[in-house]
XYZ file of C-alpha atoms in Angstrom:
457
model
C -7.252 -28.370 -21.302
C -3.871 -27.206 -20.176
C -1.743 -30.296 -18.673
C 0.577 -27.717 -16.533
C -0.608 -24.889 -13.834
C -0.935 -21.547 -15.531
C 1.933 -19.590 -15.979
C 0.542 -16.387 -17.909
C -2.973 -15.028 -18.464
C -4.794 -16.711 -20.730
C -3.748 -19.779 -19.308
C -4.786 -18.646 -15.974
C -8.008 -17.990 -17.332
C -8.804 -21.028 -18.926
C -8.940 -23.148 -15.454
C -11.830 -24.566 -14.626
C -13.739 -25.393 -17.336
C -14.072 -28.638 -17.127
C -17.409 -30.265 -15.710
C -17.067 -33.028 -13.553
C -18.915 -36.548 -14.006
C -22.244 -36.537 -14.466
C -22.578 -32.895 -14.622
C -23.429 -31.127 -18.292
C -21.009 -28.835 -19.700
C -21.624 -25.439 -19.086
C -20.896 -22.335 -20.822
C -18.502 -19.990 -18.819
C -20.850 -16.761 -18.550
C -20.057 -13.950 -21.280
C -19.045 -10.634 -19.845
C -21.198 -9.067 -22.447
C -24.207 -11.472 -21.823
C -24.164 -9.996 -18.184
C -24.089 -6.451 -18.663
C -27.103 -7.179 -21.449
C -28.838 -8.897 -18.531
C -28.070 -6.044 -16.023
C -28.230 -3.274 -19.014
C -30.491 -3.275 -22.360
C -31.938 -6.550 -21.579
C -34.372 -4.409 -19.113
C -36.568 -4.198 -21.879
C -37.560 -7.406 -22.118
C -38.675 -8.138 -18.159
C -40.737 -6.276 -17.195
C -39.833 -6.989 -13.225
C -36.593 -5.890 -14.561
C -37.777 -2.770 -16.070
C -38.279 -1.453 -12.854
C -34.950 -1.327 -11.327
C -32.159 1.530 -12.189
C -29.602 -0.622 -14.718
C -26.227 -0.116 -15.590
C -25.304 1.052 -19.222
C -22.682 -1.398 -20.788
C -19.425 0.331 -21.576
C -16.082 -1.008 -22.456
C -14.854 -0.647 -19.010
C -17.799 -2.550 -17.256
C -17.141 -5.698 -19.878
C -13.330 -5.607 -19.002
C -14.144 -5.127 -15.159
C -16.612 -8.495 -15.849
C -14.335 -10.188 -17.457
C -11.822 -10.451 -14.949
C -14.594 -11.099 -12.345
C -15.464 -14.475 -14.205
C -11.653 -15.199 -14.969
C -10.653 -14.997 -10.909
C -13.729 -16.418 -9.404
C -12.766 -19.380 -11.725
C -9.135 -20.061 -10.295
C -8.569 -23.186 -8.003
C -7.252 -21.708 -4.734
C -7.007 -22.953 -1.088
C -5.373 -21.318 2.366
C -1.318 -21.872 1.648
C -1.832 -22.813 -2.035
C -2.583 -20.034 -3.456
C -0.572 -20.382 -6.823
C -2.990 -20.134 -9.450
C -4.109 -16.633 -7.863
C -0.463 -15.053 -7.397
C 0.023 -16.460 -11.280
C -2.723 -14.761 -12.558
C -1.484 -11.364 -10.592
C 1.445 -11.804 -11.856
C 0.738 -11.553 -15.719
C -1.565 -9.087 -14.835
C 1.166 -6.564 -13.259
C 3.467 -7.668 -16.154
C 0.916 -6.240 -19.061
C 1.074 -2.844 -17.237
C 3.922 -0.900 -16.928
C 2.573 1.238 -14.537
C 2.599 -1.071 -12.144
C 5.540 -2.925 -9.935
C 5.030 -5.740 -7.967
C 7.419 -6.472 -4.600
C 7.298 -10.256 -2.949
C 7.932 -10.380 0.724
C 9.461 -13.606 2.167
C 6.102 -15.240 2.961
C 4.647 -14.918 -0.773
C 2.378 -11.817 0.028
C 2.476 -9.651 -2.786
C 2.854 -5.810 -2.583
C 1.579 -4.204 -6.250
C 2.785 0.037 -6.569
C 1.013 2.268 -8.732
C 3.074 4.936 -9.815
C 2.348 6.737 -13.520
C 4.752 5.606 -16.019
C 7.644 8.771 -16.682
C 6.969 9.659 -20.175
C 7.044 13.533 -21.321
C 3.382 13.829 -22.356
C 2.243 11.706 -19.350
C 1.129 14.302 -16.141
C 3.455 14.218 -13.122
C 1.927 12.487 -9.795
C 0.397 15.165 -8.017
C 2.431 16.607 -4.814
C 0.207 16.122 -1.371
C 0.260 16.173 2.109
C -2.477 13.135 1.930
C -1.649 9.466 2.394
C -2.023 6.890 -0.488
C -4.589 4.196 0.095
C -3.686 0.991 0.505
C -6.347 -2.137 -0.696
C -5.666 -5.255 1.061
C -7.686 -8.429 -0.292
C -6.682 -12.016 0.094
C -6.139 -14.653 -2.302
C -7.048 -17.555 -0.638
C -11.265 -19.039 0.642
C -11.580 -21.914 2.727
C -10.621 -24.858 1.154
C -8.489 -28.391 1.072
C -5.139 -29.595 -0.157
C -3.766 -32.232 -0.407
C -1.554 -34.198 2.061
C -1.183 -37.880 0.848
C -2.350 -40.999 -1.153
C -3.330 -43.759 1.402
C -4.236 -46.199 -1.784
C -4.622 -45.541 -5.008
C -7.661 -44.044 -4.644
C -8.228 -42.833 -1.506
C -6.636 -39.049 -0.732
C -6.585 -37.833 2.922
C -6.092 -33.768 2.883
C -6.260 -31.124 5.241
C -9.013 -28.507 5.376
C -8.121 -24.997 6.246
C -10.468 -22.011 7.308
C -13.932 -22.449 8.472
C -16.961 -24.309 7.528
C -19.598 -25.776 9.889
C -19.016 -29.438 10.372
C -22.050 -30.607 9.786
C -21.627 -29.599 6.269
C -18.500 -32.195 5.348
C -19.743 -35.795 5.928
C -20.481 -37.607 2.609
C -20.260 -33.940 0.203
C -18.393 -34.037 -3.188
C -15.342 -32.382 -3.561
C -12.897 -31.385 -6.362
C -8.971 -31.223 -6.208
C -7.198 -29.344 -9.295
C -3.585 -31.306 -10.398
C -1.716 -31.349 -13.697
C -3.887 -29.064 -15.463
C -7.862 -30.524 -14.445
C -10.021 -30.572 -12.109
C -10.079 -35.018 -10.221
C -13.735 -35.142 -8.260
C -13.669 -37.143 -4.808
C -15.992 -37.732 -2.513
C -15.740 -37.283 1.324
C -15.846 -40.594 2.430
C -14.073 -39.537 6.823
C -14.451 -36.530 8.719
C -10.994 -36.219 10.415
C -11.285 -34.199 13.964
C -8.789 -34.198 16.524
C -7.893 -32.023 19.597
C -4.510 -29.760 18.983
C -1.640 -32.150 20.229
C 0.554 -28.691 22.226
C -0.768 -26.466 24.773
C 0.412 -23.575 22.106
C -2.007 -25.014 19.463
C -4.568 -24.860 22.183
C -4.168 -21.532 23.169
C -4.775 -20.812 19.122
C -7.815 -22.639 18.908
C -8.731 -20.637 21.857
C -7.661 -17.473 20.320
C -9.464 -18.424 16.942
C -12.309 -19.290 18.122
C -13.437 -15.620 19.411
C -13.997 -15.184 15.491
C -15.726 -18.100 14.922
C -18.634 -20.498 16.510
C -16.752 -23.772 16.395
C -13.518 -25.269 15.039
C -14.235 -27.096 12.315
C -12.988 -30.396 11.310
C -8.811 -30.954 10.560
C -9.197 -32.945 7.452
C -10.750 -35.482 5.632
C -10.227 -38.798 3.453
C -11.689 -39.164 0.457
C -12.563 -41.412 -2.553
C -10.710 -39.805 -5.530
C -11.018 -41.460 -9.587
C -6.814 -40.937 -9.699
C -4.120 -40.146 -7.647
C -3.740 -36.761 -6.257
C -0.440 -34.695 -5.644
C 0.359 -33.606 -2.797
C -0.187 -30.091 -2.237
C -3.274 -29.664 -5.126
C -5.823 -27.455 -4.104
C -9.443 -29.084 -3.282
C -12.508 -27.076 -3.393
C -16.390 -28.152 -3.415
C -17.275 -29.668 -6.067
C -19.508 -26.356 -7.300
C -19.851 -25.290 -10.976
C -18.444 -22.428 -12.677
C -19.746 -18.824 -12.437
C -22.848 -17.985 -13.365
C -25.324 -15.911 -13.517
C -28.577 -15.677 -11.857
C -30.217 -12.346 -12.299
C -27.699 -9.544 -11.182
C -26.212 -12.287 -9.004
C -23.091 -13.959 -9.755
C -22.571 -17.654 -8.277
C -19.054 -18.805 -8.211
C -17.292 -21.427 -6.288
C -15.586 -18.717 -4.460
C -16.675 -14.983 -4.167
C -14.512 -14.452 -0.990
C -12.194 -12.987 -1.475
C -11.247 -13.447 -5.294
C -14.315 -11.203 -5.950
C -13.178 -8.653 -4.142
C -9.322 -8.791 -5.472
C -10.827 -8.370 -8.947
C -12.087 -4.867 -8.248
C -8.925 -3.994 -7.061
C -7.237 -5.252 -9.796
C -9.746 -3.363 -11.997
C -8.843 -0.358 -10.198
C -5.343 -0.590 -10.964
C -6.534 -1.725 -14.491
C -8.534 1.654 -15.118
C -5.889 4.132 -13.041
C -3.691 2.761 -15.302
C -5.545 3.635 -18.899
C -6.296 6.740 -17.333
C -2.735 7.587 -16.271
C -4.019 9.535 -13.396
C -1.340 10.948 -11.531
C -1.482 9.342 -7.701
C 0.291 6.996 -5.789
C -1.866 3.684 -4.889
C -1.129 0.513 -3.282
C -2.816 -2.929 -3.863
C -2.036 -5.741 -1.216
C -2.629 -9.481 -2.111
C -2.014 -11.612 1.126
C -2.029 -15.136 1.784
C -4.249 -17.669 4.427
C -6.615 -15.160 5.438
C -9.074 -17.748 6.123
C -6.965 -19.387 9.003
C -6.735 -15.804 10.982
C -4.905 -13.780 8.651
C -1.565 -15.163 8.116
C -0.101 -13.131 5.704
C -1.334 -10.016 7.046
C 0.038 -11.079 10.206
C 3.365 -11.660 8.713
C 3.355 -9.066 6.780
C 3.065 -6.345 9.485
C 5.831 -8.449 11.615
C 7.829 -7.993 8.405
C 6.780 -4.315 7.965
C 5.723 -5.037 4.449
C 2.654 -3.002 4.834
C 3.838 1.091 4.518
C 3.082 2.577 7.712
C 2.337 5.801 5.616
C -0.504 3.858 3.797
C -4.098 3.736 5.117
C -5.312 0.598 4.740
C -8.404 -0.527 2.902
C -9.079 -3.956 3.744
C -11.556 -5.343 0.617
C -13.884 -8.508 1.753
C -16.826 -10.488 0.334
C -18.842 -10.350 4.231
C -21.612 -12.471 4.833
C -24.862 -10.383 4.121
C -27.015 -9.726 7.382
C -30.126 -7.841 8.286
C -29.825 -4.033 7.177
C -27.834 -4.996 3.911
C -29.489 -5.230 0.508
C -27.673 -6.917 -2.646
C -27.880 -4.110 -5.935
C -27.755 -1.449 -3.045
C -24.314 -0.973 -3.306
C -20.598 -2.350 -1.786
C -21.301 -1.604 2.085
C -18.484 0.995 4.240
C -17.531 -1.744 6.691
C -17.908 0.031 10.038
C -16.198 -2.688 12.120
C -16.910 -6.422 12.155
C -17.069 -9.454 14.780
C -14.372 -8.860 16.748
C -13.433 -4.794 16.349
C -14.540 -1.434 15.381
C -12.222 -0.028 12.791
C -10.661 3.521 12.585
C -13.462 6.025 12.718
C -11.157 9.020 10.759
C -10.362 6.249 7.742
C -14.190 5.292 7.551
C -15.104 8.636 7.229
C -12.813 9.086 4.719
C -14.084 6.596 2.864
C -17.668 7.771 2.853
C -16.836 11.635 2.192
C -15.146 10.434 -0.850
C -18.438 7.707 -1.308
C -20.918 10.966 -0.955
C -19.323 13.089 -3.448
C -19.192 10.111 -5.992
C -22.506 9.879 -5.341
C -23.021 13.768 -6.284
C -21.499 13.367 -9.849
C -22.677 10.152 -10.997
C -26.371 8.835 -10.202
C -25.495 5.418 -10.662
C -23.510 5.160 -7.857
C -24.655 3.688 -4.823
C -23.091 2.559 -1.552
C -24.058 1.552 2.126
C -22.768 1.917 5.675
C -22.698 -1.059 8.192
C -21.163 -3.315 11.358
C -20.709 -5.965 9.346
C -20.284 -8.796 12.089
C -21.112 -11.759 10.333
C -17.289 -12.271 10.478
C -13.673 -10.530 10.878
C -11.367 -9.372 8.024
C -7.888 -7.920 8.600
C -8.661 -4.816 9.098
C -8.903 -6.253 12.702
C -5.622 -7.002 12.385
C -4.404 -3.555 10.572
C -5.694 -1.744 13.382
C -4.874 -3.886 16.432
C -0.948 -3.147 15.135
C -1.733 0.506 15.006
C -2.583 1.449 11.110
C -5.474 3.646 9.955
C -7.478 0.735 8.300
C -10.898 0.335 7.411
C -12.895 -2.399 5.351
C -15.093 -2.014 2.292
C -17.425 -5.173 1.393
C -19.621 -6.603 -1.554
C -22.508 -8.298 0.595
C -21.938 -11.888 0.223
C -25.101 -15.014 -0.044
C -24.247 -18.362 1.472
C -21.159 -17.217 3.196
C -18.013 -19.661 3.365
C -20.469 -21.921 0.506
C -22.645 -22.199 2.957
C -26.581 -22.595 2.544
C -28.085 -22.181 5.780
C -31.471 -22.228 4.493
C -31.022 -25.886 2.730
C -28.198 -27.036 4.867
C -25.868 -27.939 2.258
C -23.009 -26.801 0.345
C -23.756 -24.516 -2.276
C -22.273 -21.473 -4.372
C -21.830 -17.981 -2.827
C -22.969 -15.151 -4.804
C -22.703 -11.327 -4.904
C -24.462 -8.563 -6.836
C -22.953 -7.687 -10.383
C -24.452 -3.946 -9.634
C -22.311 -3.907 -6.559
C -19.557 -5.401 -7.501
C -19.461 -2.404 -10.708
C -20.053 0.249 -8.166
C -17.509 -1.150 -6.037
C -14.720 -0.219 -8.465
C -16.009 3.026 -9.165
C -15.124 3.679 -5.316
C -11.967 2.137 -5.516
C -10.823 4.427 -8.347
C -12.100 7.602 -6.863
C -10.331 6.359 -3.345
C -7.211 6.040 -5.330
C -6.999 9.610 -6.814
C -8.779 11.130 -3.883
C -5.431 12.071 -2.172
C -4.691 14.960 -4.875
C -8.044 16.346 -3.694
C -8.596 15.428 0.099
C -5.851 14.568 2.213
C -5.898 12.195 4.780
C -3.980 13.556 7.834
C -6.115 10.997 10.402
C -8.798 13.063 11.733
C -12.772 13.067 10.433
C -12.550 14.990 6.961
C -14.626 18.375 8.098
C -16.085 16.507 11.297
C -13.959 19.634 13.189
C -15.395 22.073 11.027
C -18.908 20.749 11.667
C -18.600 20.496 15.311
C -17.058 24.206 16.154
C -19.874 25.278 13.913
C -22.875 23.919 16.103
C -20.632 25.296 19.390
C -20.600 28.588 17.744
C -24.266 28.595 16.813
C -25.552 27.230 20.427
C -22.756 28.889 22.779
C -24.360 32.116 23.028
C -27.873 30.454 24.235
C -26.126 28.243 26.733
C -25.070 31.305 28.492
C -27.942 33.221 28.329
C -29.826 30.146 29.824
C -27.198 28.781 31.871
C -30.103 28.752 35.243
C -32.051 26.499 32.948
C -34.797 29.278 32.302
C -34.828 29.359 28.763
């Protein structure tokens, strides 16, 4: 095990794997093991057998792969370093790709084909690149201080129900491994300023209840201050087509935007695409906020904000990443949404495999709330996400989240054909053929309004 925080790849990748006490070590799951369950493993359940499976290719086991390497990174609201490290080596590798750092650690990744002679130029259009927002951080701890020598008192940031905290194992990552502690104090206190107030106020339209500020915590060493602290949840795995992870949201969503860029890349194909990586989503999207204060985000871009959203009534897991209408707190831009689908539909036309659903997802908010409220084009594509925020409801207890491996594969196919789909269909911010459709009923009832215009038809 690495003694020092990743500072490449394959260091990046390697975090995580070790159990804590009294658990048995466990096998990180193998890319290629997955797509044989999901794939030509069919043919030995016969339950299985029944549903439409995905072929393994090359480009499903590297789209895996960095699924299971991302879902495996520590990370925590404000300490997300392990995250931007991995994105990081990632841009590096490809040349295709630039990465710009705004002042509050939000990263802004460009796609633009590399200039070669035998590589085709970006295509000239009057459309408007996409833009794929996801954020690196899920609710989580860090830590604040030592009170004895073993005893850590850190804050939690985002949202999980209270009752969920007192007396639940935890997990902070320092020096290279993972330290298990045990919630031993629930810390909750009342914002001190009338201003905090007013943002507890403010947050809490998104949310049921604030949950608690902190906790203290047995630990078996001293902590750092500033280490990330998650549940202490076992590595991804696989159960079925489902993958269970520590964290799904959002890190499960970044990594089909990263395999986007990954596969517009090896395909050269000649567009312009942005990928967004933002920080503290989970405390009401800090580094989106900041980011459009700082005018990081290109107002020429429509946004695609990418989310893990808690699955609700209407949503099935293997039928496909879901359009995000709107979600808790807004409906998003009806012209990008539509765009979004047109260009779902006629994936859906050329490869059978595809699939993909439409829904108000309000089980919670994302930043395309946000996006839109400051006056971009934004709309939100989702993976349907099981025990939400590591949440159990059913068992009341802290447990992994999971999302569908099928969606999560059909989810970059969208991404890719959203990224190129400029060349071909142009945003210019009204319903792609919604006009068309409309003067064409006019034109084919008109004439019988008039004729019937005393209602005797």
């Amino acid at each position: 095990m690495a003694r020092r925080p990743p500072g490449h790849l394959h260091q990046a990748c390697r975090l995580g794997r070790r159990p804590l006490r009294g658990q048995a070590r466990r096998a990180a799951p193998d890319p290629h093991h997955l797509l044989l369950i999901l794939g030509a493993g069919r043919r030995h359940n016969a339950r299985m057998a029944k549903t439409k499976s995905l072929a393994p290719t090359v480009a499903s086991r590297r789209q895996l792969r960095i699924l299971q390497e991302l879902v495996n990174l520590p990370t925590a609201p404000f300490v997300e370093r392990y995250v931007i490290a991995y994105i990081r080596a990632f841009v590096a590798a490809r040349p295709s790709l630039r990465m710009a750092i705004d002042r509050f650690g939000n990263l802004l990744v460009t796609y633009s084909p590399a200039r070669k002679s035998s590589a085709p130029r970006r295509a000239k259009s009057s459309g408007r690149p996409i833009l794929f927002a996801a954020h690196m951080d899920h609710p989580g701890f860090a830590a604040t201080r030592m009170i004895d020598a073993r005893r850590v008192e850190a804050e939690f940031r985002g949202w999980v129900s209270t009752p969920y905290f007192a007396g639940e194992k935890i997990q902070f990552f320092d020096n290279g491994r993972w330290i298990p502690a045990t919630i031993e104090r629930v810390l909750n206190e009342q914002p001190a300023t009338a201003g905090a107030r007013r943002a507890t106020r403010s947050a809490n339209t998104f949310r049921n209840e604030r949950p608690p500020r902190g906790v203290i915590a047995r630990v078996a060493r001293p902590v750092a201050p500033g280490s990330p602290g998650m549940w202490a949840l076992p590595d991804a795995r696989l159960r079925g087509h489902q993958l269970h992870a520590r964290v799904c949201d959002d890190l499960a969503g970044l990594a089909a935007v990263l395999c986007m860029l990954d596969e517009i890349c090896r395909r050269r194909i000649p567009t312009l695409a942005y990928a967004f990586f933002t920080r503290a989503e989970e405390v009401g999207f800090a580094g989106a906020l900041a980011a459009v204060e700082a005018k990081t985000v290109p107002r020429k871009a429509v946004v695609v904000a990418v989310e893990c959203s808690k699955a609700i009534a209407g949503v099935q897991f293997g039928d496909g990443p879901v359009l995000r209408v709107g979600d808790k707190a807004s409906v998003f831009t009806p012209a990008a949404t539509a765009y979004c689908q047109v260009v779902a539909e006629a994936l859906t036309e050329r490869d059978a495999s595809f699939r993909f659903q439409r829904k108000l997802m309000d089980g919670g908010t994302c930043e395309s709330t946000a996006y839109c409220h400051h006056g971009y084009d934004a709309t939100g594509i989702c993976l349907p996400l099981g025990n939400y925020h590591n949440m159990d409801a059913a068992r009341g207890r802290i447990a992994t989240e999971y999302v569908d491996l099928r969606d999560y594969l059909n989810l970059v196919k969208w991404f890719v054909a959203l990224a190129q789909s400029p060349a071909t269909l142009p945003y210019d911010g009204r319903h792609p053929g919604l006009s068309r459709r409309l003067d064409d009923l006019l034109r084919a009832n008109r004439p019988k309004l008039l004729k019937t215009a005393n209602g005797r038809g």
